């Protein structure tokens, strides 16, 4: 399963396990047991993507305990997954007012702002989260948001920091794409670091198809069509193999495939 993450087009799916990150401070403080039960039920529903049930359970917990921060932050995630981004922002803001889970609430609210296209607000929230905890995932999110916002140098600074902290194939690939774009825009001295980053991504994950495509684009820009064609061919082979495996899995075990 792990190679498929790199073979298919990278999409940053960083909210999948957020529900498990929140420490239950309220249980320690003696919150009403029925409210705790609703939060436990909501968390189970949230993990299995039963979002209406999760929202209902967290709402009932809040009705019993209006200052139940864990219920707010988890309901915010349920709303976020339901693509109700403004409502999610409201719940994350309420969590922050209660002064709990601040690193997570800021990062999660940043995700919601990002989804609404409010990039400046997203950057502000990611920065606030990073002041409280230097999370590699949030560093990468802020780097991507800086890049979308046109702050290329700030994006590169975040990618540099990320690679020092956690030198993953995805981090090298992302920074390589920034260097490549700069090279395409006329900054030719960025072509060599782009090639180096794609090389590093492939060395760390040899089946990272889109890294081969990125490297092929570097070779194309450098007019080395032989190397470009070799990388494109290899990427097509990896993608074809991945699609075939997924189809076979779907045919033999349709439930497990999804």
PDB file of N, CA and C in Angstrom, residues 3-4 7-8 207 234-248:
ATOM      1  N   UNK A   3       3.837   2.097  -1.380  1.00  0.00           N
ATOM      2  CA  UNK A   3       4.317   2.631  -2.660  1.00  0.00           C
ATOM      3  C   UNK A   3       3.263   3.385  -3.437  1.00  0.00           C
ATOM      4  N   UNK A   4       1.979   3.018  -3.282  1.00  0.00           N
ATOM      5  CA  UNK A   4       0.924   3.678  -4.051  1.00  0.00           C
ATOM      6  C   UNK A   4       0.828   5.157  -3.687  1.00  0.00           C
ATOM      7  N   UNK A   7       3.332   6.580  -5.997  1.00  0.00           N
ATOM      8  CA  UNK A   7       3.120   6.319  -7.418  1.00  0.00           C
ATOM      9  C   UNK A   7       2.042   7.228  -7.978  1.00  0.00           C
ATOM     10  N   UNK A   8       0.948   7.367  -7.254  1.00  0.00           N
ATOM     11  CA  UNK A   8      -0.132   8.202  -7.740  1.00  0.00           C
ATOM     12  C   UNK A   8       0.222   9.671  -7.503  1.00  0.00           C
ATOM     13  N   UNK A 207       9.935   4.197  -6.477  1.00  0.00           N
ATOM     14  CA  UNK A 207       8.706   4.006  -7.251  1.00  0.00           C
ATOM     15  C   UNK A 207       7.830   5.273  -7.257  1.00  0.00           C
ATOM     16  N   UNK A 234       9.649   5.471 -17.741  1.00  0.00           N
ATOM     17  CA  UNK A 234       9.647   4.773 -16.447  1.00  0.00           C
ATOM     18  C   UNK A 234       8.424   5.173 -15.627  1.00  0.00           C
ATOM     19  N   UNK A 235       8.076   6.457 -15.643  1.00  0.00           N
ATOM     20  CA  UNK A 235       6.905   6.929 -14.897  1.00  0.00           C
ATOM     21  C   UNK A 235       5.628   6.296 -15.425  1.00  0.00           C
ATOM     22  N   UNK A 236       5.497   6.212 -16.747  1.00  0.00           N
ATOM     23  CA  UNK A 236       4.307   5.590 -17.347  1.00  0.00           C
ATOM     24  C   UNK A 236       4.211   4.126 -16.931  1.00  0.00           C
ATOM     25  N   UNK A 237       5.354   3.446 -16.891  1.00  0.00           N
ATOM     26  CA  UNK A 237       5.354   2.051 -16.472  1.00  0.00           C
ATOM     27  C   UNK A 237       4.891   1.888 -15.037  1.00  0.00           C
ATOM     28  N   UNK A 238       5.365   2.759 -14.145  1.00  0.00           N
ATOM     29  CA  UNK A 238       4.962   2.692 -12.741  1.00  0.00           C
ATOM     30  C   UNK A 238       3.475   2.987 -12.573  1.00  0.00           C
ATOM     31  N   UNK A 239       2.988   4.001 -13.277  1.00  0.00           N
ATOM     32  CA  UNK A 239       1.578   4.351 -13.182  1.00  0.00           C
ATOM     33  C   UNK A 239       0.688   3.252 -13.740  1.00  0.00           C
ATOM     34  N   UNK A 240       1.104   2.676 -14.866  1.00  0.00           N
ATOM     35  CA  UNK A 240       0.334   1.583 -15.471  1.00  0.00           C
ATOM     36  C   UNK A 240       0.266   0.391 -14.525  1.00  0.00           C
ATOM     37  N   UNK A 241       1.398   0.061 -13.933  1.00  0.00           N
ATOM     38  CA  UNK A 241       1.448  -1.056 -12.982  1.00  0.00           C
ATOM     39  C   UNK A 241       0.550  -0.798 -11.779  1.00  0.00           C
ATOM     40  N   UNK A 242       0.564   0.425 -11.282  1.00  0.00           N
ATOM     41  CA  UNK A 242      -0.268   0.768 -10.133  1.00  0.00           C
ATOM     42  C   UNK A 242      -1.746   0.649 -10.464  1.00  0.00           C
ATOM     43  N   UNK A 243      -2.131   1.131 -11.640  1.00  0.00           N
ATOM     44  CA  UNK A 243      -3.532   1.056 -12.060  1.00  0.00           C
ATOM     45  C   UNK A 243      -3.966  -0.392 -12.214  1.00  0.00           C
ATOM     46  N   UNK A 244      -3.117  -1.215 -12.813  1.00  0.00           N
ATOM     47  CA  UNK A 244      -3.436  -2.629 -12.984  1.00  0.00           C
ATOM     48  C   UNK A 244      -3.611  -3.331 -11.641  1.00  0.00           C
ATOM     49  N   UNK A 245      -2.734  -3.025 -10.691  1.00  0.00           N
ATOM     50  CA  UNK A 245      -2.845  -3.641  -9.363  1.00  0.00           C
ATOM     51  C   UNK A 245      -4.127  -3.217  -8.677  1.00  0.00           C
ATOM     52  N   UNK A 246      -4.491  -1.941  -8.821  1.00  0.00           N
ATOM     53  CA  UNK A 246      -5.718  -1.454  -8.198  1.00  0.00           C
ATOM     54  C   UNK A 246      -6.944  -2.110  -8.829  1.00  0.00           C
ATOM     55  N   UNK A 247      -6.913  -2.274 -10.145  1.00  0.00           N
ATOM     56  CA  UNK A 247      -8.026  -2.939 -10.821  1.00  0.00           C
ATOM     57  C   UNK A 247      -8.160  -4.388 -10.379  1.00  0.00           C
ATOM     58  N   UNK A 248      -7.041  -5.078 -10.254  1.00  0.00           N
ATOM     59  CA  UNK A 248      -7.060  -6.466  -9.800  1.00  0.00           C
ATOM     60  C   UNK A 248      -7.596  -6.559  -8.384  1.00  0.00           C
TER      61      UNK A 248
END
